[in-house]
mmCIF file of C-alpha atoms and ligand atoms in Angstrom:
data_model
loop_
_atom_site.group_PDB
_atom_site.id
_atom_site.type_symbol
_atom_site.label_atom_id
_atom_site.label_comp_id
_atom_site.label_asym_id
_atom_site.label_seq_id
_atom_site.Cartn_x
_atom_site.Cartn_y
_atom_site.Cartn_z
ATOM 1 C CA MET A 13 16.685 -18.471 -12.426
ATOM 2 C CA LYS A 14 16.564 -15.124 -14.567
ATOM 3 C CA LYS A 15 16.729 -11.949 -12.714
ATOM 4 C CA ARG A 16 13.194 -10.066 -12.274
ATOM 5 C CA ARG A 17 13.434 -6.527 -13.122
ATOM 6 C CA VAL A 18 11.371 -4.998 -10.372
ATOM 7 C CA GLY A 19 10.291 -1.377 -10.431
ATOM 8 C CA ILE A 20 9.447 0.534 -7.353
ATOM 9 C CA LEU A 21 6.979 3.529 -7.600
ATOM 10 C CA PHE A 22 7.132 5.706 -4.636
ATOM 11 C CA GLY A 23 6.318 9.353 -3.541
ATOM 12 C CA GLY A 24 3.073 10.416 -4.861
ATOM 13 C CA LYS A 25 0.631 13.255 -4.872
ATOM 14 C CA SER A 26 -0.517 12.560 -1.181
ATOM 15 C CA GLY A 27 -0.508 13.571 2.522
ATOM 16 C CA GLU A 28 1.543 10.326 3.016
ATOM 17 C CA HIS A 29 4.592 11.367 0.739
ATOM 18 C CA GLU A 30 7.294 11.271 2.995
ATOM 19 C CA VAL A 31 5.825 7.933 4.581
ATOM 20 C CA SER A 32 5.981 6.237 1.141
ATOM 21 C CA LEU A 33 9.765 7.377 0.612
ATOM 22 C CA SER A 34 10.848 5.647 3.736
ATOM 23 C CA SER A 35 8.855 2.473 2.910
ATOM 24 C CA ALA A 36 10.260 2.738 -0.346
ATOM 25 C CA MET A 37 13.788 3.126 0.635
ATOM 26 C CA CYS A 38 13.400 0.194 2.911
ATOM 27 C CA VAL A 39 12.101 -2.008 0.297
ATOM 28 C CA PHE A 40 15.048 -1.014 -2.226
ATOM 29 C CA GLU A 41 17.872 -2.042 0.548
ATOM 30 C CA ALA A 42 16.183 -4.966 1.320
ATOM 31 C CA LEU A 43 15.500 -6.445 -2.037
ATOM 32 C CA ASP A 44 18.123 -9.065 -2.842
ATOM 33 C CA LYS A 45 20.318 -7.900 -5.710
ATOM 34 C CA SER A 46 21.222 -11.343 -7.071
ATOM 35 C CA LYS A 47 17.739 -12.159 -7.615
ATOM 36 C CA PHE A 48 16.091 -8.551 -8.512
ATOM 37 C CA ASP A 49 17.381 -5.725 -10.731
ATOM 38 C CA VAL A 50 15.522 -2.452 -9.145
ATOM 39 C CA VAL A 51 14.333 0.416 -10.898
ATOM 40 C CA MET A 52 13.365 3.289 -8.539
ATOM 41 C CA ILE A 53 10.500 5.414 -10.180
ATOM 42 C CA GLY A 54 9.382 8.386 -8.205
ATOM 43 C CA ILE A 55 6.388 10.399 -8.452
ATOM 44 C CA ASP A 56 6.927 14.272 -7.187
ATOM 45 C CA ARG A 57 4.607 16.160 -5.187
ATOM 46 C CA ASN A 58 2.886 17.601 -8.286
ATOM 47 C CA GLY A 59 2.365 14.195 -9.959
ATOM 48 C CA ARG A 60 5.144 14.278 -12.237
ATOM 49 C CA TRP A 61 7.097 10.942 -12.492
ATOM 50 C CA VAL A 62 10.665 11.062 -12.315
ATOM 51 C CA ARG A 63 13.735 8.577 -12.578
ATOM 52 C CA PRO A 64 15.782 9.677 -9.654
ATOM 53 C CA ARG A 65 19.614 9.221 -9.205
ATOM 54 C CA LEU A 66 19.827 6.275 -6.846
ATOM 55 C CA GLU A 67 23.237 7.794 -4.911
ATOM 56 C CA TRP A 68 21.240 10.843 -4.288
ATOM 57 C CA LEU A 69 18.090 8.834 -2.640
ATOM 58 C CA LEU A 70 20.844 6.742 -0.748
ATOM 59 C CA GLU A 71 22.107 9.777 0.660
ATOM 60 C CA HIS A 72 18.946 11.236 2.008
ATOM 61 C CA LYS A 73 17.100 7.957 3.084
ATOM 62 C CA ASP A 74 17.308 8.691 6.838
ATOM 63 C CA ASN A 75 15.687 11.781 6.322
ATOM 64 C CA PRO A 76 13.003 11.627 3.588
ATOM 65 C CA ARG A 77 12.099 15.491 4.027
ATOM 66 C CA GLU A 78 15.336 16.172 2.234
ATOM 67 C CA MET A 79 14.556 13.682 -0.471
ATOM 68 C CA LYS A 80 12.820 16.299 -3.047
ATOM 69 C CA LEU A 81 12.025 14.206 -5.881
ATOM 70 C CA GLU A 82 11.283 17.154 -8.091
ATOM 71 C CA SER A 83 14.628 18.425 -8.665
ATOM 72 C CA LEU A 84 16.611 15.000 -9.293
ATOM 73 C CA GLY A 85 15.858 13.225 -12.308
ATOM 74 C CA SER A 86 14.557 13.394 -15.971
ATOM 75 C CA THR A 87 10.729 13.254 -16.109
ATOM 76 C CA LEU A 88 9.452 10.128 -17.464
ATOM 77 C CA SER A 89 6.375 9.750 -19.797
ATOM 78 C CA PHE A 90 3.958 6.932 -19.809
ATOM 79 C CA LEU A 91 2.875 5.199 -22.667
ATOM 80 C CA PRO A 92 -0.017 2.789 -22.516
ATOM 81 C CA ASP A 93 -0.196 -0.687 -23.996
ATOM 82 C CA GLN A 94 3.808 -1.060 -24.560
ATOM 83 C CA ALA A 95 3.693 -4.610 -22.655
ATOM 84 C CA GLN A 96 6.262 -4.252 -20.243
ATOM 85 C CA SER A 97 8.027 -1.249 -21.466
ATOM 86 C CA PRO A 98 5.721 1.666 -20.817
ATOM 87 C CA LEU A 99 7.885 4.024 -19.172
ATOM 88 C CA VAL A 100 10.457 6.481 -21.295
ATOM 89 C CA GLU A 101 12.508 9.366 -20.292
ATOM 90 C CA ALA A 102 10.733 12.346 -21.758
ATOM 91 C CA ALA A 103 13.868 14.750 -21.754
ATOM 92 C CA ASN A 104 16.182 12.120 -23.489
ATOM 93 C CA ARG A 105 13.809 11.654 -26.162
ATOM 94 C CA GLY A 106 11.955 8.702 -26.003
ATOM 95 C CA GLU A 107 14.977 6.562 -24.011
ATOM 96 C CA SER A 108 13.089 3.629 -22.534
ATOM 97 C CA VAL A 109 13.330 2.715 -18.915
ATOM 98 C CA GLY A 110 12.932 -0.876 -20.569
ATOM 99 C CA PRO A 111 10.974 -3.820 -19.774
ATOM 100 C CA LEU A 112 9.870 -4.340 -16.172
ATOM 101 C CA ASP A 113 8.435 -7.856 -14.767
ATOM 102 C CA VAL A 114 6.491 -6.127 -11.990
ATOM 103 C CA ILE A 115 6.071 -2.877 -10.419
ATOM 104 C CA PHE A 116 5.559 -2.676 -6.575
ATOM 105 C CA PRO A 117 3.648 0.404 -5.903
ATOM 106 C CA ILE A 118 4.869 1.569 -2.497
ATOM 107 C CA LEU A 119 2.044 4.786 -2.495
ATOM 108 C CA HIS A 120 -0.140 5.293 0.266
ATOM 109 C CA GLY A 121 -3.465 7.337 -0.033
ATOM 110 C CA THR A 122 -5.112 9.153 -2.907
ATOM 111 C CA ASN A 123 -3.430 8.935 -6.139
ATOM 112 C CA GLY A 124 -1.787 5.830 -5.161
ATOM 113 C CA GLU A 125 -3.660 3.430 -3.162
ATOM 114 C CA ASP A 126 -7.068 4.469 -4.790
ATOM 115 C CA GLY A 127 -7.006 2.371 -7.741
ATOM 116 C CA THR A 128 -5.882 5.444 -9.969
ATOM 117 C CA VAL A 129 -2.213 4.296 -10.289
ATOM 118 C CA GLN A 130 -3.369 0.540 -10.696
ATOM 119 C CA GLY A 131 -6.074 1.607 -13.589
ATOM 120 C CA LEU A 132 -2.764 3.412 -15.454
ATOM 121 C CA LEU A 133 -0.583 -0.063 -14.904
ATOM 122 C CA GLU A 134 -3.385 -2.234 -16.167
ATOM 123 C CA LEU A 135 -3.149 0.026 -19.481
ATOM 124 C CA ALA A 136 0.660 -0.657 -19.564
ATOM 125 C CA GLY A 137 -0.090 -4.548 -18.844
ATOM 126 C CA VAL A 138 2.557 -4.390 -16.143
ATOM 127 C CA PRO A 139 1.711 -6.786 -13.470
ATOM 128 C CA TYR A 140 1.744 -4.963 -9.932
ATOM 129 C CA VAL A 141 1.910 -5.590 -6.307
ATOM 130 C CA GLY A 142 -1.493 -5.558 -4.380
ATOM 131 C CA ALA A 143 -5.159 -4.998 -5.010
ATOM 132 C CA GLY A 144 -6.407 -3.963 -8.676
ATOM 133 C CA VAL A 145 -8.674 -0.992 -9.816
ATOM 134 C CA LEU A 146 -11.607 -2.155 -8.041
ATOM 135 C CA GLY A 147 -10.368 -3.453 -4.539
ATOM 136 C CA SER A 148 -8.056 -0.352 -4.282
ATOM 137 C CA SER A 149 -11.022 2.079 -4.934
ATOM 138 C CA VAL A 150 -13.651 0.337 -3.009
ATOM 139 C CA CYS A 151 -11.400 0.263 0.326
ATOM 140 C CA MET A 152 -10.154 3.790 -0.158
ATOM 141 C CA ASP A 153 -14.065 5.012 -0.018
ATOM 142 C CA LYS A 154 -15.346 3.904 3.700
ATOM 143 C CA GLU A 155 -19.099 3.835 2.599
ATOM 144 C CA MET A 156 -18.321 1.459 -0.039
ATOM 145 C CA ALA A 157 -16.140 -0.764 1.700
ATOM 146 C CA LYS A 158 -18.475 -0.816 4.735
ATOM 147 C CA ARG A 159 -21.369 -1.445 2.166
ATOM 148 C CA VAL A 160 -19.761 -4.453 0.684
ATOM 149 C CA LEU A 161 -18.549 -5.667 4.227
ATOM 150 C CA ARG A 162 -22.079 -5.469 5.386
ATOM 151 C CA ASP A 163 -23.486 -7.213 2.528
ATOM 152 C CA ALA A 164 -21.013 -10.398 3.289
ATOM 153 C CA GLY A 165 -22.279 -10.405 6.584
ATOM 154 C CA LEU A 166 -19.336 -8.981 8.194
ATOM 155 C CA ASP A 167 -20.006 -6.454 10.873
ATOM 156 C CA VAL A 168 -19.267 -2.788 10.551
ATOM 157 C CA VAL A 169 -19.871 0.003 12.907
ATOM 158 C CA PRO A 170 -23.470 1.632 12.169
ATOM 159 C CA PHE A 171 -22.747 4.503 9.975
ATOM 160 C CA GLN A 172 -24.695 6.969 7.620
ATOM 161 C CA SER A 173 -22.942 9.004 4.873
ATOM 162 C CA VAL A 174 -23.653 12.506 4.045
ATOM 163 C CA ARG A 175 -23.122 14.577 1.090
ATOM 164 C CA ARG A 176 -21.522 18.023 1.479
ATOM 165 C CA VAL A 177 -24.504 19.774 -0.964
ATOM 166 C CA ASP A 178 -27.261 18.028 1.513
ATOM 167 C CA PHE A 179 -25.373 19.442 4.670
ATOM 168 C CA GLU A 180 -24.914 22.982 3.139
ATOM 169 C CA GLU A 181 -28.732 22.840 2.278
ATOM 170 C CA GLU A 182 -30.035 21.394 5.574
ATOM 171 C CA PRO A 183 -27.070 21.496 8.282
ATOM 172 C CA LYS A 184 -29.439 21.414 11.403
ATOM 173 C CA LYS A 185 -31.422 18.420 10.080
ATOM 174 C CA ILE A 186 -28.277 16.489 9.321
ATOM 175 C CA LEU A 187 -26.620 17.192 12.744
ATOM 176 C CA ASP A 188 -29.633 16.585 14.828
ATOM 177 C CA SER A 189 -30.097 13.140 12.969
ATOM 178 C CA ALA A 190 -26.839 12.256 13.552
ATOM 179 C CA ALA A 191 -27.405 13.209 17.417
ATOM 180 C CA ALA A 192 -30.532 11.159 17.466
ATOM 181 C CA GLN A 193 -29.044 8.329 15.728
ATOM 182 C CA PHE A 194 -25.801 7.669 17.105
ATOM 183 C CA GLY A 195 -25.879 9.726 20.476
ATOM 184 C CA TYR A 196 -22.551 11.813 21.453
ATOM 185 C CA PRO A 197 -19.863 11.159 20.928
ATOM 186 C CA TYR A 198 -20.075 9.834 17.357
ATOM 187 C CA PHE A 199 -17.406 9.834 14.696
ATOM 188 C CA VAL A 200 -17.370 12.303 11.356
ATOM 189 C CA LYS A 201 -14.853 11.270 8.776
ATOM 190 C CA PRO A 202 -14.081 11.801 5.126
ATOM 191 C CA ALA A 203 -15.321 9.110 3.000
ATOM 192 C CA ASN A 204 -12.071 9.276 1.026
ATOM 193 C CA ALA A 205 -8.976 10.246 2.746
ATOM 194 C CA GLY A 206 -6.438 8.355 5.340
ATOM 195 C CA SER A 207 -3.926 9.090 8.049
ATOM 196 C CA SER A 208 -6.664 10.357 10.549
ATOM 197 C CA VAL A 209 -6.921 13.520 8.309
ATOM 198 C CA GLY A 210 -10.456 15.340 8.884
ATOM 199 C CA VAL A 211 -11.378 12.551 11.254
ATOM 200 C CA HIS A 212 -13.119 13.993 14.467
ATOM 201 C CA LYS A 213 -15.043 12.811 17.638
ATOM 202 C CA VAL A 214 -17.831 14.656 18.240
ATOM 203 C CA LYS A 215 -18.867 15.310 21.812
ATOM 204 C CA SER A 216 -21.184 18.079 21.852
ATOM 205 C CA ALA A 217 -23.871 19.640 19.811
ATOM 206 C CA PRO A 218 -21.887 23.045 19.806
ATOM 207 C CA GLN A 219 -18.886 21.797 18.305
ATOM 208 C CA ALA A 220 -20.377 19.343 15.828
ATOM 209 C CA ARG A 221 -21.061 22.039 12.626
ATOM 210 C CA ALA A 222 -17.684 22.985 12.604
ATOM 211 C CA LEU A 223 -16.240 19.605 12.841
ATOM 212 C CA PHE A 224 -18.328 18.569 9.877
ATOM 213 C CA GLU A 225 -17.004 21.394 8.023
ATOM 214 C CA ASP A 226 -13.533 20.402 8.434
ATOM 215 C CA ALA A 227 -14.153 16.752 7.370
ATOM 216 C CA PHE A 228 -15.982 18.224 4.153
ATOM 217 C CA GLN A 229 -12.472 20.161 3.232
ATOM 218 C CA TYR A 230 -11.318 16.599 2.297
ATOM 219 C CA ASP A 231 -14.166 15.083 0.441
ATOM 220 C CA THR A 232 -17.357 16.199 -1.160
ATOM 221 C CA LYS A 233 -18.945 13.007 0.994
ATOM 222 C CA VAL A 234 -18.313 12.098 4.963
ATOM 223 C CA ILE A 235 -19.619 9.470 6.883
ATOM 224 C CA VAL A 236 -21.070 9.729 10.356
ATOM 225 C CA GLU A 237 -20.591 6.505 12.735
ATOM 226 C CA LYS A 238 -21.306 5.522 16.344
ATOM 227 C CA ALA A 239 -18.174 6.028 18.490
ATOM 228 C CA VAL A 240 -16.851 2.472 19.929
ATOM 229 C CA ASP A 241 -14.803 2.226 22.910
ATOM 230 C CA ALA A 242 -12.498 -0.116 21.226
ATOM 231 C CA ARG A 243 -9.420 -1.688 21.231
ATOM 232 C CA GLU A 244 -7.757 -1.295 17.974
ATOM 233 C CA LEU A 245 -6.478 -4.741 16.342
ATOM 234 C CA GLU A 246 -4.778 -5.071 13.137
ATOM 235 C CA VAL A 247 -4.276 -8.303 10.912
ATOM 236 C CA SER A 248 -1.701 -8.382 7.730
ATOM 237 C CA VAL A 249 -3.195 -10.662 5.065
ATOM 238 C CA LEU A 250 -0.799 -12.427 2.513
ATOM 239 C CA GLY A 251 -1.980 -14.069 -0.773
ATOM 240 C CA ASN A 252 -4.040 -13.985 -4.081
ATOM 241 C CA HIS A 253 -7.176 -16.759 -4.101
ATOM 242 C CA ARG A 254 -6.177 -18.442 -0.914
ATOM 243 C CA PRO A 255 -5.073 -15.681 1.407
ATOM 244 C CA GLU A 256 -3.369 -16.055 5.039
ATOM 245 C CA ALA A 257 -3.652 -14.052 7.922
ATOM 246 C CA SER A 258 -0.627 -13.226 10.150
ATOM 247 C CA ILE A 259 -0.997 -13.000 14.071
ATOM 248 C CA VAL A 260 -3.016 -10.196 15.606
ATOM 249 C CA GLY A 261 -1.419 -7.049 16.661
ATOM 250 C CA GLU A 262 -2.773 -4.075 18.601
ATOM 251 C CA ILE A 263 -2.290 -0.402 18.334
ATOM 252 C CA VAL A 264 -2.739 1.372 21.660
ATOM 253 C CA PRO A 265 -2.931 5.172 20.744
ATOM 254 C CA ARG A 266 -1.658 7.543 23.944
ATOM 255 C CA HIS A 267 -3.823 10.190 22.628
ATOM 256 C CA GLU A 268 -7.693 10.337 22.593
ATOM 257 C CA PHE A 269 -8.097 8.103 19.578
ATOM 258 C CA TYR A 270 -5.381 7.405 16.722
ATOM 259 C CA THR A 271 -5.203 10.753 15.361
ATOM 260 C CA TYR A 272 -2.774 12.192 12.648
ATOM 261 C CA GLU A 273 -0.586 13.397 15.758
ATOM 262 C CA ALA A 274 -0.636 9.821 17.094
ATOM 263 C CA LYS A 275 0.565 8.390 13.766
ATOM 264 C CA TYR A 276 2.899 10.813 12.537
ATOM 265 C CA LEU A 277 3.865 13.503 14.798
ATOM 266 C CA ASP A 278 4.326 12.252 18.325
ATOM 267 C CA PRO A 279 7.322 9.572 18.525
ATOM 268 C CA ASP A 280 5.301 8.245 21.532
ATOM 269 C CA GLY A 281 1.953 8.486 19.840
ATOM 270 C CA ALA A 282 0.937 5.018 20.158
ATOM 271 C CA ASP A 283 2.264 1.332 21.222
ATOM 272 C CA LEU A 284 2.159 -1.524 18.821
ATOM 273 C CA LYS A 285 1.748 -4.631 20.608
ATOM 274 C CA ILE A 286 2.697 -7.724 18.671
ATOM 275 C CA PRO A 287 0.989 -10.028 19.386
ATOM 276 C CA ALA A 288 -2.237 -8.285 21.054
ATOM 277 C CA GLU A 289 -2.191 -9.598 24.453
ATOM 278 C CA ASP A 290 -5.506 -10.826 26.528
ATOM 279 C CA LEU A 291 -7.100 -12.531 23.363
ATOM 280 C CA SER A 292 -8.677 -15.939 23.727
ATOM 281 C CA HIS A 293 -7.427 -18.591 20.984
ATOM 282 C CA GLU A 294 -11.145 -18.736 19.836
ATOM 283 C CA MET A 295 -11.251 -14.616 19.515
ATOM 284 C CA GLN A 296 -7.941 -14.835 17.357
ATOM 285 C CA LYS A 297 -8.855 -17.394 15.332
ATOM 286 C CA GLN A 298 -12.382 -15.483 14.832
ATOM 287 C CA ILE A 299 -10.238 -12.204 14.202
ATOM 288 C CA ARG A 300 -8.186 -13.749 11.745
ATOM 289 C CA GLU A 301 -10.908 -15.442 9.689
ATOM 290 C CA MET A 302 -12.865 -12.222 9.789
ATOM 291 C CA ALA A 303 -9.827 -10.374 8.297
ATOM 292 C CA VAL A 304 -9.555 -13.256 5.553
ATOM 293 C CA LYS A 305 -13.094 -12.898 4.506
ATOM 294 C CA ALA A 306 -12.965 -8.998 4.392
ATOM 295 C CA PHE A 307 -9.943 -9.452 2.326
ATOM 296 C CA ARG A 308 -11.564 -11.646 -0.175
ATOM 297 C CA VAL A 309 -14.917 -9.995 -0.510
ATOM 298 C CA LEU A 310 -13.170 -6.563 -1.148
ATOM 299 C CA GLU A 311 -11.497 -7.931 -3.885
ATOM 300 C CA CYS A 312 -7.877 -7.654 -2.489
ATOM 301 C CA TRP A 313 -4.819 -9.014 -3.898
ATOM 302 C CA GLY A 314 -1.155 -9.806 -2.561
ATOM 303 C CA PHE A 315 -1.689 -7.647 0.304
ATOM 304 C CA ALA A 316 -3.499 -5.636 2.690
ATOM 305 C CA ARG A 317 -3.934 -4.725 6.581
ATOM 306 C CA VAL A 318 -6.897 -5.408 7.978
ATOM 307 C CA ASP A 319 -7.962 -3.100 11.071
ATOM 308 C CA MET A 320 -10.602 -4.000 13.176
ATOM 309 C CA PHE A 321 -12.180 -2.646 16.574
ATOM 310 C CA LEU A 322 -12.808 -4.873 19.399
ATOM 311 C CA ASP A 323 -15.713 -3.631 21.643
ATOM 312 C CA ARG A 324 -14.402 -3.285 25.295
ATOM 313 C CA ARG A 325 -17.784 -3.288 26.556
ATOM 314 C CA THR A 326 -19.919 -5.912 24.518
ATOM 315 C CA GLY A 327 -16.964 -7.985 22.913
ATOM 316 C CA GLU A 328 -18.393 -7.342 19.509
ATOM 317 C CA LEU A 329 -16.005 -7.462 16.617
ATOM 318 C CA PHE A 330 -16.442 -5.047 13.584
ATOM 319 C CA VAL A 331 -13.888 -4.287 10.713
ATOM 320 C CA ASN A 332 -12.725 -0.725 10.529
ATOM 321 C CA GLU A 333 -11.006 -0.442 7.220
ATOM 322 C CA LEU A 334 -8.725 -2.346 4.818
ATOM 323 C CA ASN A 335 -5.360 -0.522 3.872
ATOM 324 C CA THR A 336 -4.430 -2.110 0.365
ATOM 325 C CA ILE A 337 -0.671 -0.521 0.405
ATOM 326 C CA PRO A 338 0.249 -0.396 4.170
ATOM 327 C CA GLY A 339 3.367 0.987 5.484
ATOM 328 C CA PHE A 340 5.960 -0.923 4.442
ATOM 329 C CA THR A 341 9.070 0.295 6.714
ATOM 330 C CA PRO A 342 10.643 -2.847 8.873
ATOM 331 C CA ILE A 343 8.853 -0.913 11.809
ATOM 332 C CA SER A 344 5.411 -0.613 10.381
ATOM 333 C CA MET A 345 2.699 -3.209 11.532
ATOM 334 C CA TYR A 346 2.208 -4.851 8.389
ATOM 335 C CA PRO A 347 5.779 -6.176 7.715
ATOM 336 C CA LYS A 348 6.468 -6.677 11.620
ATOM 337 C CA LEU A 349 3.251 -8.906 12.116
ATOM 338 C CA TRP A 350 4.412 -11.216 9.344
ATOM 339 C CA GLY A 351 7.950 -11.147 11.024
ATOM 340 C CA ALA A 352 6.228 -12.451 14.202
ATOM 341 C CA THR A 353 4.357 -15.029 12.061
ATOM 342 C CA GLY A 354 7.400 -16.244 10.577
ATOM 343 C CA ILE A 355 8.006 -14.492 7.232
ATOM 344 C CA PRO A 356 11.001 -12.207 7.495
ATOM 345 C CA TYR A 357 11.020 -8.677 5.805
ATOM 346 C CA ALA A 358 13.103 -9.929 2.540
ATOM 347 C CA GLN A 359 11.080 -12.908 2.205
ATOM 348 C CA LEU A 360 7.963 -11.374 2.480
ATOM 349 C CA LEU A 361 8.801 -8.826 -0.506
ATOM 350 C CA GLU A 362 9.803 -11.961 -2.712
ATOM 351 C CA ARG A 363 6.356 -13.436 -1.961
ATOM 352 C CA LEU A 364 4.593 -10.156 -2.886
ATOM 353 C CA ILE A 365 6.484 -9.935 -6.269
ATOM 354 C CA GLU A 366 5.664 -13.621 -6.826
ATOM 355 C CA LEU A 367 2.222 -13.148 -6.081
ATOM 356 C CA ALA A 368 1.641 -10.163 -8.439
ATOM 357 C CA ILE A 369 3.455 -12.278 -11.255
ATOM 358 C CA GLU A 370 1.123 -15.055 -10.757
ATOM 359 C CA ARG A 371 -2.023 -12.664 -10.519
ATOM 360 C CA GLY A 372 -0.730 -11.004 -13.880
ATOM 361 C CA ASP A 373 -0.227 -14.329 -15.704
ATOM 362 C CA GLU A 374 -3.676 -15.477 -14.614
ATOM 363 C CA ARG A 375 -4.954 -12.170 -15.961
ATOM 364 C CA ARG A 376 -3.162 -12.248 -19.322
ATOM 365 C CA LYS A 377 -4.717 -15.611 -20.147
ATOM 366 C CA LEU A 378 -8.317 -14.368 -19.770
ATOM 367 C CA LYS A 379 -10.097 -13.944 -23.091
ATOM 368 C CA LEU A 380 -10.698 -10.461 -24.410
ATOM 369 C CA SER A 381 -13.224 -11.158 -27.029
ATOM 370 C CA PHE A 382 -15.713 -13.651 -27.541
ATOM 371 C CA GLU A 383 -15.318 -16.400 -30.453
ATOM 372 C CA ALA A 384 -18.351 -18.139 -31.029
ATOM 373 C CA PRO A 385 -17.714 -21.991 -31.427
ATOM 374 C CA LYS A 386 -17.433 -22.978 -35.104
ATOM 375 C CA LYS A 387 -20.299 -25.036 -36.080
HETATM 376 N N1 ADP B 402 -16.197 4.504 15.158
HETATM 377 C C1 ADP B 402 -15.147 4.753 15.764
HETATM 378 N N2 ADP B 402 -15.149 4.548 16.979
HETATM 379 C C2 ADP B 402 -13.700 4.763 18.011
HETATM 380 N N3 ADP B 402 -12.609 5.142 17.359
HETATM 381 C C3 ADP B 402 -12.942 5.539 16.046
HETATM 382 C C4 ADP B 402 -14.064 5.255 15.125
HETATM 383 N N4 ADP B 402 -13.819 5.864 13.793
HETATM 384 C C5 ADP B 402 -12.458 5.954 13.947
HETATM 385 N N5 ADP B 402 -12.134 5.953 15.030
HETATM 386 C C6 ADP B 402 -10.585 6.343 15.577
HETATM 387 O O1 ADP B 402 -10.099 7.129 14.416
HETATM 388 C C7 ADP B 402 -8.991 6.516 13.817
HETATM 389 C C8 ADP B 402 -9.176 6.791 12.263
HETATM 390 O O2 ADP B 402 -10.073 6.268 11.916
HETATM 391 P P1 ADP B 402 -10.144 5.763 10.591
HETATM 392 O O3 ADP B 402 -11.548 5.097 10.269
HETATM 393 O O4 ADP B 402 -9.328 4.346 10.743
HETATM 394 O O5 ADP B 402 -9.587 6.488 9.182
HETATM 395 P P2 ADP B 402 -8.093 6.622 8.660
HETATM 396 O O6 ADP B 402 -8.537 6.158 7.233
HETATM 397 O O7 ADP B 402 -7.916 7.914 8.586
HETATM 398 O O8 ADP B 402 -7.056 5.672 9.239
HETATM 399 C C9 ADP B 402 -8.880 5.371 13.926
HETATM 400 O O9 ADP B 402 -7.708 4.450 14.095
HETATM 401 C C10 ADP B 402 -9.667 5.138 15.389
HETATM 402 O O10 ADP B 402 -8.526 5.621 16.663
HETATM 403 MG MG1 MG B 403 -7.368 3.764 10.029
#
């Protein structure tokens, strides 16, 4: 079979820059080089696209903080509509990166997982792994995602969205109404963020205002949500039109909730349980079905990790959020769940590449203009 040329797009102007570097290098190393030619395409913290030297990346792969993308390669320019060859090295007077069969974006959070990069790749006409513009941006916005899930009959934790302009005008009214609607504690979180940045558990009236103000630093809209005493369950979903769910995993944070510190700073911040224990067969089935349904209604493609809450008291199940580019190091939940379900890491990557190409072919065949039938 012909070798596929795969571009790995990584780094990014986002709070999760380093996580992306680690995931990207793991993906690079795991791809079978007899089947794939791999082109690394870095995005530095300023949003510049660069073509980093591979030796340099490999040398620093165990310490991504050292892997400063800024200084290590020629800048790439992007030319829309260059079918398959959209990237040129700007400094080298337009030398092309060459045709790419598929791009694997391993970018988390804003400017990567939110539909912006997906839009660029659509314009370029290159197939890419993961959700498209719509699914990516809807999943990024916690209010929009919850509205869609709710409309499809999937349970979400009761929530309200609040815009910063309204909060600034009448803070007391909004704080009183949040307390009246949800009682203490409740959660406030930026509508578009991730990694638990700006997420707070509001336990009493005196602290509420400052916590809202902090959440509003990250977005002009926040969501306020009832706090659930919940087990945090996660499922990996894989596929296009007929997606499948992995077995169920569980995150057990050792902090008050699954905070930024628990995710990234404290090496013992959380336990990953694969599989989640003490779930009846029936409950596992329900969770997996719910994950697949959420994936489909939110227009996901290829992969997504579906995060859910299981209320310890009532046994109710809620969809919390979908991550359309989940962490992808070998110790990340998404690939580990598939590993435990029977798809090893390297095979999973190949499947994702195939799915992206299938989806690209399907899209390419769609008619873009209407031709009236000849009379
Ligand atoms: N309504 C809630 N009830 C209980 N815990 C919550 C609630 N909302 C968020 N959390 C806690 O905060 C963490 C981060 O919130 P989440 O909505 O997943 O945002 P992010 O996109 O930043 O991961 C969750 O993993 C969970 O530990
Ligand atoms: Mg989360």
